[in-house]
Amino acid sequence: MGARTLAARFRCESIMRSPPQNPHDLSRHDLQDILSTIHAEVRERFDTQTGKVADYIPALASVPRDTFGMAVVTLDGDVYTVGEAHAPFSIQSISKVHTLTLALDKAGDDLWKRVGREPSGDPFNSLIQLEHESGIPRNPFINAGAIVVADVILSHYDDPEAAFLEFMRERAGNPDIGRDDEVWESERKSGYRNVALANFIRSFGNIENDVQAVLDFYYFQCALKMNCIDLARSLQFLADRGRCPSSGEQVTSIERARRTNAVMMTCGTYDAAGEFAFHVGLPAKSGVGGGIVAVVPHVLNLCVWSPALDDKGNSQLGAYALHRFTRMTGLSVF
Ligand code: GLN
């Protein structure tokens, strides 16, 4: 994309209909330079970061901590990368955006009778609100909400795993995407909290299918392995009004794309969503594998990966990298 085009497109088409405070003109060269600068800054922070890998899932405990990858994919299809952007990692909760898209497609807005869309302010695997709110999870991006979304998918597909895998491969344009068996087994054996959440929700009548089948699908979606480029591409439709910019396919409606971005902004990084909006200012979704995907509406998608997590379960250096990217480019929805 040309030197002024990125910023110009942002200015013309921003959902805020006003320019960012400091809209830098970005060329290819600038974008690659910005990523390289971020990479160098992140590497300097490896020794002092306090984050820890998600060892509550035993298979993730052995992932090297000091790793970083980042990919930017523009709506024109240009790709910029640094570090381990080609290395597949466990996508974990990032998959909750994709399953929400599939579930809304099948269940329509009735889905919102079974899952809310308010930030929880509690950890992603908390059970506390469910009791007070009669088994209706606060939003689709905490574990409880994603388990209800998984149940909706089970009710609508004969082979939900095959349907989900096909969707992910198509969205990412990568037929090699698959499940990490070790991670899947590991979560199946150690997912005590998810078992508790699912049974608790079932007791309120907000799960229709066999609880173990719902959990198996939920572990499947979390256990897919994808790289930063795959993940950035897979959500391009959220930057382009529900449309896949490479195929032209309308993946979801304009309105649903806008609303999914809104839920990502308010709930995509759990009880740190306020901090994310403050420091990054983009719709984003994180996973405990250390990935975070973000959307710059009408301009580009990006994905960062660094496995060590902060105390809210978001990638510590990934969050830093997104903050630096938005500061250096001036890109933000605000
Ligand atoms: N599979 C993980 C879990 O259920 C997903 C959590 C996450 O990525 N935040 O705990």
Short mmCIF file of C-alpha atoms and ligand atoms in Angstrom, two decimals:
data_model
loop_
_atom_site.label_atom_id
_atom_site.label_comp_id
_atom_site.label_asym_id
_atom_site.label_seq_id
_atom_site.Cartn_x
_atom_site.Cartn_y
_atom_site.Cartn_z
CA MET A 1 0.00 0.00 0.00
CA GLY A 2 1.36 3.45 -0.93
CA ALA A 3 2.91 5.96 1.40
CA ARG A 4 -0.20 7.92 2.22
CA THR A 5 -2.83 5.34 1.53
CA LEU A 6 -3.00 3.62 4.91
CA ALA A 7 -3.48 6.79 6.86
CA ALA A 8 -5.75 8.25 4.19
CA ARG A 9 -7.97 5.20 4.24
CA PHE A 10 -8.12 5.38 7.97
CA ARG A 11 -9.07 9.05 7.84
CA CYS A 12 -11.80 8.52 5.25
CA GLU A 13 -13.30 5.34 6.52
CA SER A 14 -12.72 5.30 10.23
CA ILE A 15 -15.81 4.32 12.16
CA MET A 16 -15.04 7.32 14.35
CA ARG A 17 -15.24 9.54 11.24
CA SER A 18 -12.40 11.67 12.50
CA PRO A 19 -8.65 11.38 12.05
CA PRO A 20 -6.39 9.93 14.74
CA GLN A 21 -4.52 12.52 16.79
CA ASN A 22 -1.33 12.04 14.94
CA PRO A 23 -1.94 10.14 11.70
CA HIS A 24 1.50 9.28 10.43
CA ASP A 25 1.87 8.55 6.76
CA LEU A 26 2.95 4.95 6.54
CA SER A 27 4.89 3.33 3.76
CA ARG A 28 5.88 -0.31 3.46
CA HIS A 29 9.32 0.68 4.59
CA ASP A 30 7.96 2.46 7.67
CA LEU A 31 5.83 -0.50 8.69
CA GLN A 32 8.73 -2.93 8.44
CA ASP A 33 10.95 -0.49 10.35
CA ILE A 34 8.34 -0.12 13.07
CA LEU A 35 8.10 -3.90 13.49
CA SER A 36 11.90 -4.20 13.65
CA THR A 37 12.10 -1.47 16.30
CA ILE A 38 9.41 -3.21 18.36
CA HIS A 39 11.23 -6.52 18.01
CA ALA A 40 14.48 -4.98 19.29
CA GLU A 41 12.67 -3.35 22.23
CA VAL A 42 10.94 -6.62 23.13
CA ARG A 43 14.22 -8.56 23.03
CA GLU A 44 15.72 -6.09 25.49
CA ARG A 45 12.84 -6.86 27.84
CA PHE A 46 13.15 -10.65 27.83
CA ASP A 47 15.43 -10.65 30.88
CA THR A 48 13.36 -8.33 33.01
CA GLN A 49 9.82 -9.37 32.15
CA THR A 50 7.88 -10.89 35.02
CA GLY A 51 5.39 -12.90 32.91
CA LYS A 52 4.97 -16.66 33.20
CA VAL A 53 3.84 -19.24 30.67
CA ALA A 54 0.39 -20.82 31.22
CA ASP A 55 1.57 -23.82 33.22
CA TYR A 56 -1.95 -24.65 34.45
CA ILE A 57 -2.19 -26.40 31.08
CA PRO A 58 0.74 -28.85 31.49
CA ALA A 59 1.49 -29.06 27.73
CA LEU A 60 1.99 -25.28 27.59
CA ALA A 61 4.43 -25.22 30.53
CA SER A 62 7.33 -26.25 28.28
CA VAL A 63 6.89 -23.53 25.62
CA PRO A 64 10.06 -21.35 25.56
CA ARG A 65 9.26 -18.18 27.46
CA ASP A 66 11.50 -15.67 25.68
CA THR A 67 9.97 -15.86 22.24
CA PHE A 68 8.36 -13.13 20.16
CA GLY A 69 6.68 -12.97 16.78
CA MET A 70 4.53 -10.34 15.12
CA ALA A 71 2.67 -10.11 11.81
CA VAL A 72 0.75 -7.30 10.15
CA VAL A 73 -1.58 -8.07 7.24
CA THR A 74 -3.09 -5.10 5.39
CA LEU A 75 -6.46 -5.27 3.67
CA ASP A 76 -4.57 -5.25 0.37
CA GLY A 77 -2.92 -8.51 1.44
CA ASP A 78 0.56 -7.13 2.15
CA VAL A 79 2.25 -9.03 4.97
CA TYR A 80 4.95 -7.70 7.32
CA THR A 81 6.63 -9.92 9.92
CA VAL A 82 9.34 -10.05 12.55
CA GLY A 83 10.67 -12.77 14.84
CA GLU A 84 8.78 -16.03 15.14
CA ALA A 85 5.81 -14.92 13.05
CA HIS A 86 5.87 -18.21 11.11
CA ALA A 87 5.98 -20.48 14.18
CA PRO A 88 2.67 -22.19 15.03
CA PHE A 89 1.47 -21.83 18.63
CA SER A 90 -1.60 -22.76 20.64
CA ILE A 91 -4.34 -20.28 19.76
CA GLN A 92 -6.37 -20.95 22.92
CA SER A 93 -8.98 -18.24 23.60
CA ILE A 94 -8.38 -16.37 20.35
CA SER A 95 -10.60 -19.11 18.89
CA LYS A 96 -13.52 -17.62 20.84
CA VAL A 97 -13.89 -14.90 18.20
CA HIS A 98 -14.18 -17.46 15.42
CA THR A 99 -16.67 -19.68 17.26
CA LEU A 100 -18.78 -16.61 18.09
CA THR A 101 -18.90 -15.80 14.38
CA LEU A 102 -20.04 -19.33 13.50
CA ALA A 103 -22.59 -19.45 16.33
CA LEU A 104 -24.11 -16.07 15.39
CA ASP A 105 -24.38 -17.26 11.83
CA LYS A 106 -26.44 -20.27 12.95
CA ALA A 107 -28.35 -19.01 15.98
CA GLY A 108 -28.70 -15.34 15.01
CA ASP A 109 -29.28 -12.72 17.66
CA ASP A 110 -31.06 -15.27 19.87
CA LEU A 111 -27.56 -16.21 20.96
CA TRP A 112 -27.55 -13.06 23.07
CA LYS A 113 -30.33 -14.49 25.22
CA ARG A 114 -27.88 -17.14 26.40
CA VAL A 115 -24.67 -15.07 26.66
CA GLY A 116 -24.28 -11.43 27.66
CA ARG A 117 -21.94 -8.82 26.26
CA GLU A 118 -20.72 -6.96 29.30
CA PRO A 119 -17.13 -7.07 30.52
CA SER A 120 -16.81 -9.40 33.48
CA GLY A 121 -14.12 -7.65 35.50
CA ASP A 122 -13.26 -11.13 36.76
CA PRO A 123 -10.65 -13.68 35.65
CA PHE A 124 -11.44 -15.55 32.42
CA ASN A 125 -12.13 -18.83 34.24
CA SER A 126 -14.12 -17.43 37.16
CA LEU A 127 -17.26 -19.16 38.43
CA ILE A 128 -18.47 -16.36 40.67
CA GLN A 129 -20.86 -14.40 38.45
CA LEU A 130 -22.62 -17.48 37.11
CA GLU A 131 -24.41 -18.11 40.40
CA HIS A 132 -25.78 -14.57 40.63
CA GLU A 133 -26.65 -14.40 36.96
CA SER A 134 -28.40 -17.77 36.70
CA GLY A 135 -25.97 -19.47 34.37
CA ILE A 136 -25.93 -16.71 31.72
CA PRO A 137 -22.22 -15.93 31.22
CA ARG A 138 -21.27 -12.26 31.06
CA ASN A 139 -19.77 -12.43 27.56
CA PRO A 140 -18.65 -14.92 24.88
CA PHE A 141 -14.92 -14.36 25.49
CA ILE A 142 -14.64 -15.68 29.04
CA ASN A 143 -14.51 -19.46 29.36
CA ALA A 144 -18.11 -19.76 30.57
CA GLY A 145 -19.42 -17.79 27.59
CA ALA A 146 -17.30 -19.70 25.09
CA ILE A 147 -18.59 -22.99 26.51
CA VAL A 148 -22.18 -21.85 25.84
CA VAL A 149 -21.14 -20.76 22.33
CA ALA A 150 -19.56 -24.22 21.85
CA ASP A 151 -22.89 -25.78 22.89
CA VAL A 152 -24.70 -23.68 20.25
CA ILE A 153 -22.25 -24.92 17.61
CA LEU A 154 -22.80 -28.53 18.66
CA SER A 155 -26.56 -28.05 18.25
CA HIS A 156 -26.17 -26.79 14.68
CA TYR A 157 -23.46 -28.94 13.08
CA ASP A 158 -23.32 -32.71 12.54
CA ASP A 159 -19.53 -32.61 12.71
CA PRO A 160 -18.65 -29.42 14.62
CA GLU A 161 -14.90 -30.07 14.72
CA ALA A 162 -14.71 -30.56 10.95
CA ALA A 163 -16.84 -27.45 10.35
CA PHE A 164 -14.72 -25.34 12.68
CA LEU A 165 -11.45 -26.60 11.20
CA GLU A 166 -12.65 -25.88 7.69
CA PHE A 167 -13.68 -22.37 8.72
CA MET A 168 -10.27 -21.69 10.27
CA ARG A 169 -8.36 -23.07 7.28
CA GLU A 170 -10.43 -21.01 4.86
CA ARG A 171 -10.20 -17.82 6.86
CA ALA A 172 -6.44 -18.16 7.28
CA GLY A 173 -5.86 -19.48 3.75
CA ASN A 174 -3.81 -22.31 5.22
CA PRO A 175 -4.95 -25.93 4.68
CA ASP A 176 -2.30 -27.24 7.09
CA ILE A 177 -3.88 -25.84 10.25
CA GLY A 178 -4.63 -28.62 12.73
CA ARG A 179 -4.96 -29.65 16.33
CA ASP A 180 -2.07 -29.96 18.75
CA ASP A 181 -2.92 -33.39 20.21
CA GLU A 182 -0.74 -32.94 23.25
CA VAL A 183 -2.42 -29.67 24.25
CA TRP A 184 -5.86 -31.14 23.60
CA GLU A 185 -5.13 -34.19 25.80
CA SER A 186 -3.55 -32.01 28.43
CA GLU A 187 -6.60 -29.74 28.77
CA ARG A 188 -8.93 -32.71 28.72
CA LYS A 189 -7.10 -34.19 31.68
CA SER A 190 -6.56 -31.01 33.68
CA GLY A 191 -9.52 -28.76 32.78
CA TYR A 192 -11.16 -29.04 36.21
CA ARG A 193 -12.43 -25.47 36.19
CA ASN A 194 -13.95 -25.83 32.75
CA VAL A 195 -15.67 -29.04 33.87
CA ALA A 196 -17.05 -27.13 36.85
CA LEU A 197 -18.18 -24.20 34.68
CA ALA A 198 -19.90 -26.42 32.12
CA ASN A 199 -21.73 -28.49 34.73
CA PHE A 200 -22.77 -25.37 36.61
CA ILE A 201 -24.16 -23.78 33.44
CA ARG A 202 -25.90 -27.08 32.60
CA SER A 203 -27.58 -27.00 36.01
CA PHE A 204 -29.25 -23.71 34.97
CA GLY A 205 -30.38 -25.26 31.69
CA ASN A 206 -28.08 -23.13 29.51
CA ILE A 207 -26.31 -26.11 27.93
CA GLU A 208 -28.34 -28.41 25.70
CA ASN A 209 -25.82 -31.06 24.69
CA ASP A 210 -23.80 -33.64 26.57
CA VAL A 211 -21.42 -31.70 28.81
CA GLN A 212 -18.36 -33.80 27.91
CA ALA A 213 -19.08 -33.41 24.18
CA VAL A 214 -19.31 -29.63 24.61
CA LEU A 215 -16.03 -29.56 26.52
CA ASP A 216 -14.29 -31.77 23.98
CA PHE A 217 -15.24 -29.31 21.24
CA TYR A 218 -14.14 -26.37 23.41
CA TYR A 219 -10.74 -28.03 24.02
CA PHE A 220 -10.50 -28.72 20.29
CA GLN A 221 -10.99 -25.07 19.33
CA CYS A 222 -8.41 -23.97 21.92
CA ALA A 223 -5.87 -26.61 20.85
CA LEU A 224 -5.53 -25.51 17.21
CA LYS A 225 -2.02 -24.44 16.25
CA MET A 226 -1.64 -21.38 14.06
CA ASN A 227 1.04 -18.78 13.46
CA CYS A 228 0.82 -14.98 13.67
CA ILE A 229 0.16 -14.60 9.93
CA ASP A 230 -2.62 -17.22 9.97
CA LEU A 231 -4.30 -15.54 12.91
CA ALA A 232 -4.06 -12.01 11.53
CA ARG A 233 -5.51 -13.23 8.21
CA SER A 234 -8.24 -15.24 9.88
CA LEU A 235 -9.87 -12.09 11.27
CA GLN A 236 -9.45 -9.85 8.24
CA PHE A 237 -13.21 -9.90 7.77
CA LEU A 238 -13.53 -7.91 11.00
CA ALA A 239 -11.43 -5.11 9.52
CA ASP A 240 -13.36 -5.11 6.25
CA ARG A 241 -17.03 -4.87 7.30
CA GLY A 242 -17.55 -8.60 7.55
CA ARG A 243 -16.07 -9.31 4.13
CA CYS A 244 -12.95 -11.34 3.39
CA PRO A 245 -10.79 -8.90 1.40
CA SER A 246 -8.99 -11.60 -0.62
CA SER A 247 -11.96 -13.73 -1.70
CA GLY A 248 -14.69 -11.07 -1.51
CA GLU A 249 -16.84 -13.49 0.50
CA GLN A 250 -19.19 -11.89 3.04
CA VAL A 251 -18.23 -13.93 6.11
CA THR A 252 -20.61 -12.12 8.45
CA SER A 253 -22.85 -9.08 8.18
CA ILE A 254 -21.50 -5.53 8.47
CA GLU A 255 -23.44 -5.09 11.67
CA ARG A 256 -22.15 -8.33 13.23
CA ALA A 257 -18.57 -7.44 12.32
CA ARG A 258 -18.99 -4.08 14.01
CA ARG A 259 -20.53 -5.65 17.08
CA THR A 260 -17.89 -8.37 17.33
CA ASN A 261 -15.24 -5.65 17.28
CA ALA A 262 -17.14 -3.89 20.07
CA VAL A 263 -17.19 -7.03 22.21
CA MET A 264 -13.48 -7.59 21.52
CA MET A 265 -12.74 -4.05 22.65
CA THR A 266 -14.72 -4.38 25.89
CA CYS A 267 -14.17 -8.07 26.74
CA GLY A 268 -11.39 -9.51 24.53
CA THR A 269 -8.62 -9.22 27.09
CA TYR A 270 -10.70 -10.20 30.14
CA ASP A 271 -10.31 -8.05 33.22
CA ALA A 272 -7.58 -6.04 31.50
CA ALA A 273 -9.90 -4.80 28.71
CA GLY A 274 -10.00 -1.30 30.21
CA GLU A 275 -6.20 -1.11 30.29
CA PHE A 276 -6.05 -2.39 26.72
CA ALA A 277 -8.51 0.21 25.48
CA PHE A 278 -6.48 2.83 27.32
CA HIS A 279 -3.03 1.78 26.09
CA VAL A 280 -3.78 0.13 22.74
CA GLY A 281 -7.20 1.38 21.63
CA LEU A 282 -7.98 -1.48 19.27
CA PRO A 283 -10.42 -4.41 19.36
CA ALA A 284 -8.25 -7.34 20.44
CA LYS A 285 -8.49 -10.95 21.59
CA SER A 286 -5.88 -12.76 23.62
CA GLY A 287 -5.21 -16.41 24.44
CA VAL A 288 -3.16 -18.10 27.14
CA GLY A 289 -0.89 -19.52 24.44
CA GLY A 290 0.54 -15.97 24.38
CA GLY A 291 -1.11 -14.73 21.19
CA ILE A 292 -3.09 -11.51 20.81
CA VAL A 293 -4.92 -10.56 17.60
CA ALA A 294 -5.99 -6.97 17.00
CA VAL A 295 -8.10 -5.23 14.37
CA VAL A 296 -7.55 -1.76 12.89
CA PRO A 297 -10.92 -1.33 11.17
CA HIS A 298 -10.61 -0.55 7.44
CA VAL A 299 -6.82 -0.77 7.51
CA LEU A 300 -5.13 -3.94 8.77
CA ASN A 301 -4.98 -6.84 11.21
CA LEU A 302 -2.10 -7.74 13.42
CA CYS A 303 -1.07 -10.59 15.66
CA VAL A 304 1.64 -10.76 18.30
CA TRP A 305 2.91 -13.82 20.09
CA SER A 306 5.01 -14.05 23.22
CA PRO A 307 4.19 -16.91 25.62
CA ALA A 308 4.83 -15.30 29.01
CA LEU A 309 1.57 -13.97 30.49
CA ASP A 310 0.80 -11.20 32.96
CA ASP A 311 -1.41 -11.83 35.98
CA LYS A 312 -4.59 -11.36 33.91
CA GLY A 313 -3.56 -14.06 31.43
CA ASN A 314 -2.56 -11.76 28.57
CA SER A 315 0.83 -11.91 26.86
CA GLN A 316 2.99 -9.39 28.69
CA LEU A 317 5.33 -8.50 25.84
CA GLY A 318 2.56 -8.94 23.29
CA ALA A 319 0.60 -6.20 25.04
CA TYR A 320 3.73 -4.05 25.10
CA ALA A 321 4.24 -4.60 21.37
CA LEU A 322 0.66 -3.61 20.53
CA HIS A 323 0.97 -0.50 22.65
CA ARG A 324 4.17 0.48 20.86
CA PHE A 325 2.65 -0.25 17.45
CA THR A 326 -0.33 2.02 18.01
CA ARG A 327 1.89 4.77 19.45
CA MET A 328 4.33 4.60 16.55
CA THR A 329 1.71 4.39 13.78
CA GLY A 330 -0.98 6.62 15.28
CA LEU A 331 -3.50 3.90 14.40
CA SER A 332 -6.30 3.47 16.91
CA VAL A 333 -10.09 3.56 16.78
CA PHE A 334 -10.04 6.54 19.14
N1 GLN B 1 -8.19 -23.32 27.02
C1 GLN B 1 -7.99 -22.27 27.99
C2 GLN B 1 -8.85 -22.49 29.20
O1 GLN B 1 -9.92 -23.02 29.05
C3 GLN B 1 -8.31 -20.96 27.34
C4 GLN B 1 -8.11 -19.79 28.24
C5 GLN B 1 -7.54 -18.59 27.57
O2 GLN B 1 -6.88 -18.64 26.55
N2 GLN B 1 -7.69 -17.46 28.21
O3 GLN B 1 -8.50 -22.16 30.29
#
